C-alpha positions as a Markdown table, in Angstrom:
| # | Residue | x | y | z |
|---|---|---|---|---|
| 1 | Unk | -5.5 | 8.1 | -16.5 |
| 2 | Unk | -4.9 | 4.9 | -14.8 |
| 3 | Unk | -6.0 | 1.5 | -13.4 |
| 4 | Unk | -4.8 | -1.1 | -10.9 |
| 5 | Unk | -2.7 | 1.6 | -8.8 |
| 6 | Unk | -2.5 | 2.1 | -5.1 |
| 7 | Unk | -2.8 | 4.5 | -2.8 |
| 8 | Unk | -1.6 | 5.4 | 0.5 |
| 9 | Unk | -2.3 | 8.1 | 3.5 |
| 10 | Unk | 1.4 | 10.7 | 4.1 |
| 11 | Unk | 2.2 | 10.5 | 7.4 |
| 12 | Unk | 3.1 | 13.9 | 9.1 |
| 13 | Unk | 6.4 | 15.3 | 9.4 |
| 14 | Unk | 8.1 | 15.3 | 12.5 |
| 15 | Unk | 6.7 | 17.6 | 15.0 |
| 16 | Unk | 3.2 | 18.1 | 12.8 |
| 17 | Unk | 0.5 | 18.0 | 15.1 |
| 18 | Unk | -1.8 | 15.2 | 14.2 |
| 19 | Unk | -4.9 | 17.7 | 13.6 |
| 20 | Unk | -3.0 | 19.8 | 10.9 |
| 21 | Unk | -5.0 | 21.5 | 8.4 |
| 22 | Unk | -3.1 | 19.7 | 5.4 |
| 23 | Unk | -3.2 | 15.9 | 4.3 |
| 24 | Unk | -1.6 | 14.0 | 2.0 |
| 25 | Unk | -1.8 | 10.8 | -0.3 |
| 26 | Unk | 0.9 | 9.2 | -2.6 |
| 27 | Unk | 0.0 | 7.3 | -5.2 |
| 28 | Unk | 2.4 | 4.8 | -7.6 |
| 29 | Unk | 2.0 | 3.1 | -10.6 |
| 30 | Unk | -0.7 | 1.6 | -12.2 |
| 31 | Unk | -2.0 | 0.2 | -15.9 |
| 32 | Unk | -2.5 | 3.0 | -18.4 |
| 33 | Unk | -3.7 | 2.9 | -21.8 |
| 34 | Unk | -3.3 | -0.3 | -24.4 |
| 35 | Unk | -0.5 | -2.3 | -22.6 |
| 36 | Unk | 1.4 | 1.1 | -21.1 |
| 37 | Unk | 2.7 | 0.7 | -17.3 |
| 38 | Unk | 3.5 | 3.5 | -15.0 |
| 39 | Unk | 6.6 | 4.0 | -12.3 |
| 40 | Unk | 5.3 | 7.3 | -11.2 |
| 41 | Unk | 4.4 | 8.6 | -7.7 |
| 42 | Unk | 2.9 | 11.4 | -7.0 |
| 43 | Unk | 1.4 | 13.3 | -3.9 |
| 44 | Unk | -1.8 | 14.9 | -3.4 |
| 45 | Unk | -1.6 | 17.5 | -1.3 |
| 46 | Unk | -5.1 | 18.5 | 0.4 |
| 47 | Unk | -6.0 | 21.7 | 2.2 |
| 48 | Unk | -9.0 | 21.8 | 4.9 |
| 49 | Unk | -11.4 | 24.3 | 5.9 |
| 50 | Unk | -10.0 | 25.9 | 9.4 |
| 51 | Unk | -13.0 | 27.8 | 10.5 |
| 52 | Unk | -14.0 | 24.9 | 13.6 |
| 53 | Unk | -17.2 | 27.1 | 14.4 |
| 54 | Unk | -18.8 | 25.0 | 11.0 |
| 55 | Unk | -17.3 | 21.2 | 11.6 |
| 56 | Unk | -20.3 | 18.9 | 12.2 |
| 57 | Unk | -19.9 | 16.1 | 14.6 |
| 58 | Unk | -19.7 | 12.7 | 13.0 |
| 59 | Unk | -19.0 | 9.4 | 15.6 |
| 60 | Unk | -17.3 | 11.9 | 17.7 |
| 61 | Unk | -15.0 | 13.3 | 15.2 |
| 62 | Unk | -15.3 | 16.7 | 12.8 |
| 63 | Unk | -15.8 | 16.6 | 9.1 |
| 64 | Unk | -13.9 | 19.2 | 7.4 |
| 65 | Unk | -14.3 | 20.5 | 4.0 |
| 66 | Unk | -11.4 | 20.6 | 1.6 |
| 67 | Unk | -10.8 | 24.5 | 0.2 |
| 68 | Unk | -8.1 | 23.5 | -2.1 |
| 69 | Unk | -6.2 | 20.5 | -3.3 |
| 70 | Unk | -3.0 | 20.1 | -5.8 |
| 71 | Unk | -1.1 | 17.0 | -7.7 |
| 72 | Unk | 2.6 | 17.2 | -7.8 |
| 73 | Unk | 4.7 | 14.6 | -9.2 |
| 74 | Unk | 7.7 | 13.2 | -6.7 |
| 75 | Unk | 11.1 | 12.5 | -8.4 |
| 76 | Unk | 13.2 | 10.0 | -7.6 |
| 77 | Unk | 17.3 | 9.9 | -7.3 |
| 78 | Unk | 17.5 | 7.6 | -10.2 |
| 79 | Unk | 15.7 | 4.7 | -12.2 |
| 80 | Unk | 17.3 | 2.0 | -10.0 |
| 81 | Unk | 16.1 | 3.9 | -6.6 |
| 82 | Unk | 12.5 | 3.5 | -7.7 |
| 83 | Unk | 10.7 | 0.5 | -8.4 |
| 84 | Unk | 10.0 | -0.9 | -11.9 |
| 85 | Unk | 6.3 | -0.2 | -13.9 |
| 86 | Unk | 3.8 | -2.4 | -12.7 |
| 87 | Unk | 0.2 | -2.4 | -12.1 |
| 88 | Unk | -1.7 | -4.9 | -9.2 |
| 89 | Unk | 0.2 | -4.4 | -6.5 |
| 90 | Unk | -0.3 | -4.5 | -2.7 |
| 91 | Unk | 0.7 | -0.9 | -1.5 |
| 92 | Unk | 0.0 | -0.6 | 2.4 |
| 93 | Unk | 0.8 | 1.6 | 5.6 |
| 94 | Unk | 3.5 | 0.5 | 8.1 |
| 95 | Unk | 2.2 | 2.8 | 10.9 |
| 96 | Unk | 5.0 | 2.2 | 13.3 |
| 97 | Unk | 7.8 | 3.9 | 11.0 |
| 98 | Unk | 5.4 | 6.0 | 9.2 |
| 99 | Unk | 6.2 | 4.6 | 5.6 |
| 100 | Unk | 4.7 | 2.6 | 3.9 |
| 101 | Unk | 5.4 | -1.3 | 2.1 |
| 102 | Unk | 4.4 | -2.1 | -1.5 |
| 103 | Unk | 4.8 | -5.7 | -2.6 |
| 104 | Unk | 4.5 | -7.6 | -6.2 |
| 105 | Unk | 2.2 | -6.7 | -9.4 |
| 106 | Unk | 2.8 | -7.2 | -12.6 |
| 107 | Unk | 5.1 | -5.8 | -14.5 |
| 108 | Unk | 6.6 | -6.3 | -18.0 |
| 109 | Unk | 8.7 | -9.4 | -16.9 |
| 110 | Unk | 5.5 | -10.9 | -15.0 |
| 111 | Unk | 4.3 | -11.7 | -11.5 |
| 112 | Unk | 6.9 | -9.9 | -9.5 |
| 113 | Unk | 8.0 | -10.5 | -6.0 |
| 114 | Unk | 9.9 | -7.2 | -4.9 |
| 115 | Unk | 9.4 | -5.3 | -1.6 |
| 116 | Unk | 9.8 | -1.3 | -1.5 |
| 117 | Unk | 9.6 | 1.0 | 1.2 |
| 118 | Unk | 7.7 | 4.4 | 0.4 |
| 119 | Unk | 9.2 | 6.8 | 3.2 |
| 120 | Unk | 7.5 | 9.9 | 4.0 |
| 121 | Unk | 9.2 | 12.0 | 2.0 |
| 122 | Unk | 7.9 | 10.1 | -1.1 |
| 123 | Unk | 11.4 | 8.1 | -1.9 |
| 124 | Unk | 11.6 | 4.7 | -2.4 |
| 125 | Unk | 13.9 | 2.3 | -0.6 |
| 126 | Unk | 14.3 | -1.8 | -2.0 |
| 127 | Unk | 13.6 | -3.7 | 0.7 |
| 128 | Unk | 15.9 | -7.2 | 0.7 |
| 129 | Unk | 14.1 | -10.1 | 1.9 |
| 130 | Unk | 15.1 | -14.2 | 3.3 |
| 131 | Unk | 13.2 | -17.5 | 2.7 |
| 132 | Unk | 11.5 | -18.4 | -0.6 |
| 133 | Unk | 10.4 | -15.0 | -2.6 |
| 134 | Unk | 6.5 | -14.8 | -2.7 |
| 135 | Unk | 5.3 | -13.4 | -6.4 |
| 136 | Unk | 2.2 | -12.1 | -6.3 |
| 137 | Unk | -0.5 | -9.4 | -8.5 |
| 138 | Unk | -3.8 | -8.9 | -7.7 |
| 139 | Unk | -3.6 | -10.1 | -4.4 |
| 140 | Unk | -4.2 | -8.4 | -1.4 |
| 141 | Unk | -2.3 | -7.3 | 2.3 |
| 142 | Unk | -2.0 | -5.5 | 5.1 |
| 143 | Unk | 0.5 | -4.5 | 8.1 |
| 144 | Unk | -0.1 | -5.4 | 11.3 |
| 145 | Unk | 2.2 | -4.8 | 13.9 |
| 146 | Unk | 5.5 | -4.7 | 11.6 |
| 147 | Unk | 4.6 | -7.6 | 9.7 |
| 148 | Unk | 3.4 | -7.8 | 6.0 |
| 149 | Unk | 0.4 | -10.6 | 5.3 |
| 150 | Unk | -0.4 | -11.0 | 1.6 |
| 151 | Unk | -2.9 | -13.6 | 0.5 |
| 152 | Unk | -4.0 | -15.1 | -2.7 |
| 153 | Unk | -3.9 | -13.2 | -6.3 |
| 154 | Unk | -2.0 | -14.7 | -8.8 |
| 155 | Unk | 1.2 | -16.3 | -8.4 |
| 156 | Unk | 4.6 | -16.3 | -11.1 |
| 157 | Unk | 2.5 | -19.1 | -13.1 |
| 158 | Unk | -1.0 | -16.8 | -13.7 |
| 159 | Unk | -2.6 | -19.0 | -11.7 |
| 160 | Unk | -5.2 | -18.2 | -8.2 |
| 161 | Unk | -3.1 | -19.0 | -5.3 |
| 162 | Unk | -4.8 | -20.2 | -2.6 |
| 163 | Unk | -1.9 | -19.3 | 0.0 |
| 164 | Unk | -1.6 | -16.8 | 2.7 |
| 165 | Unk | 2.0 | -15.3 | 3.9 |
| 166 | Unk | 3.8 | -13.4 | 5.8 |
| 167 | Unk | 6.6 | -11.0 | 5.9 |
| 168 | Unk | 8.6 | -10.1 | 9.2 |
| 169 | Unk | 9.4 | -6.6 | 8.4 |
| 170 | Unk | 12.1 | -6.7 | 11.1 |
| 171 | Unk | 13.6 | -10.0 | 10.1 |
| 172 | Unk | 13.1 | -9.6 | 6.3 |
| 173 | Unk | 11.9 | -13.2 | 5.9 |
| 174 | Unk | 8.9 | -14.7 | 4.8 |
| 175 | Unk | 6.5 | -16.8 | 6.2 |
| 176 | Unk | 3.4 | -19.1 | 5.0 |
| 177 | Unk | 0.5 | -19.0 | 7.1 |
| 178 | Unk | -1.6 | -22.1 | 8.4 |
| 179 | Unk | -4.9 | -21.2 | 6.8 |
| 180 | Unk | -7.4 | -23.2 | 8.9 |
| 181 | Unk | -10.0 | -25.3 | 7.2 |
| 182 | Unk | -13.0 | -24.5 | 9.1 |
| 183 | Unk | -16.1 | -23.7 | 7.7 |
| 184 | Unk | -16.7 | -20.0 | 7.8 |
| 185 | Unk | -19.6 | -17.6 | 9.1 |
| 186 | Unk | -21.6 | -18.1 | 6.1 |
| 187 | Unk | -21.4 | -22.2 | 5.6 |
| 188 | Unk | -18.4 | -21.9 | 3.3 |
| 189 | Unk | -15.4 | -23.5 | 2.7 |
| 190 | Unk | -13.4 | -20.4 | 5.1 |
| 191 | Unk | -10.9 | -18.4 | 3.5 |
| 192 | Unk | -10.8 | -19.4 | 0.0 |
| 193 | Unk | -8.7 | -18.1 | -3.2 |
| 194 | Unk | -9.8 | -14.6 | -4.8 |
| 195 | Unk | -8.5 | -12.2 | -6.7 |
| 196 | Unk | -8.6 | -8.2 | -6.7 |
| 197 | Unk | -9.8 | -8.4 | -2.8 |
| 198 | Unk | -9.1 | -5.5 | -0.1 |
| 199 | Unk | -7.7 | -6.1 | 3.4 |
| 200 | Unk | -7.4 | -3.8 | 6.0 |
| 201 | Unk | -5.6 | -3.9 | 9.5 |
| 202 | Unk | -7.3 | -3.2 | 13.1 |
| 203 | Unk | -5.7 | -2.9 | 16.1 |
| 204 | Unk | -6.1 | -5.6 | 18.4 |
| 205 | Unk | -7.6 | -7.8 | 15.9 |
| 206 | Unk | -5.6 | -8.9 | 12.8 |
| 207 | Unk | -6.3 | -8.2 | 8.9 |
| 208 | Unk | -9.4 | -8.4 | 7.7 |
């Protein structure tokens, strides 16, 4: 049982086709009961109906029934090849490498600012990083073309940020973004500080 974890999509192995009948999620961490933080990740492992003569069209793709679908925990080399327990972290896809980049949450010392990398295999890599370090929980982020934008949550002090960055996830440094002022679609003050948002990136367009 758990709160305030993430989730993210396996990529394939090498040389899976992309239409497989098996997918996969990891998920990490997360708030448990009373005060308890976790520092597990786990797979799910999801099996899918292959008789094609019953898929339904749907927006020109098939929807295919799941026959079958298993937890399994993922162990790490050691401790300090994983990152700490935390819960409210951002935990997105870095399509290009098929990984994945989890930033921040809050841990038992706080707001934290580390940067993992979730390979496919389910092992964790620290990611080191240049420029000022960016602690955040409860924020939200995205990658878009090998860059990491966070915005908002709460920073080291507890407190709403109302700040949008960036990381180069070639580079390892970190960027603040020009938020513009303009009044948004709905006669608002534009982007403004939140907390517990979601964010999503689409090709050709940004993060949302």
């Amino acid at each position: 049982t758990r709160c305030y974890h993430a989730a993210v999509m396996a990529s394939p192995s090498r040389g899976e086709p992309l239409c497989a009948d098996a997918l996969a999620m990891f998920i990490f961490g997360g708030a448990g009961e009373g005060d308890s933080l976790h520092r597990d990740t786990w797979r799910l492992d999801v099996n899918l109906e292959n008789n094609r003569s019953d898929h339904h069209k749907h927006g020109g793709s098939q929807l295919r029934g799941c026959k079958g679908a298993s937890w399994q925990p993922v162990p790490q080399p050691s401790e300090g090849r994983a990152p700490s327990a935390r819960s409210s972290f951002v935990l997105a896809n870095w399509t290009s490498t098929g990984s994945a980049v989890m930033h921040g949450g809050l841990g038992s010392i706080g707001v934290m600012s580390d940067v993992w990398v979730l390979q496919p295999d389910g092992l964790w890599i620290e990611f080191p990083t240049a420029g000022t370090p960016v602690s955040r929980a409860h924020h939200c982020g995205a990658v878009h073309r090998d860059t990491l934008i966070v915005h908002s949550g709460q920073d080291a002090t507890f407190l709403t940020a109302h700040v949008a960055q960036s990381l180069d996830l070639l580079s390892g440094v970190w960027y603040e973004i020009a938020l513009q002022s303009s009044l948004g679609a709905g006669g608002g003050s534009g982007l403004g500080s939140r907390i517990d948002a979601a964010a999503a990136s689409l090709d050709g367009v940004g993060v949302l």
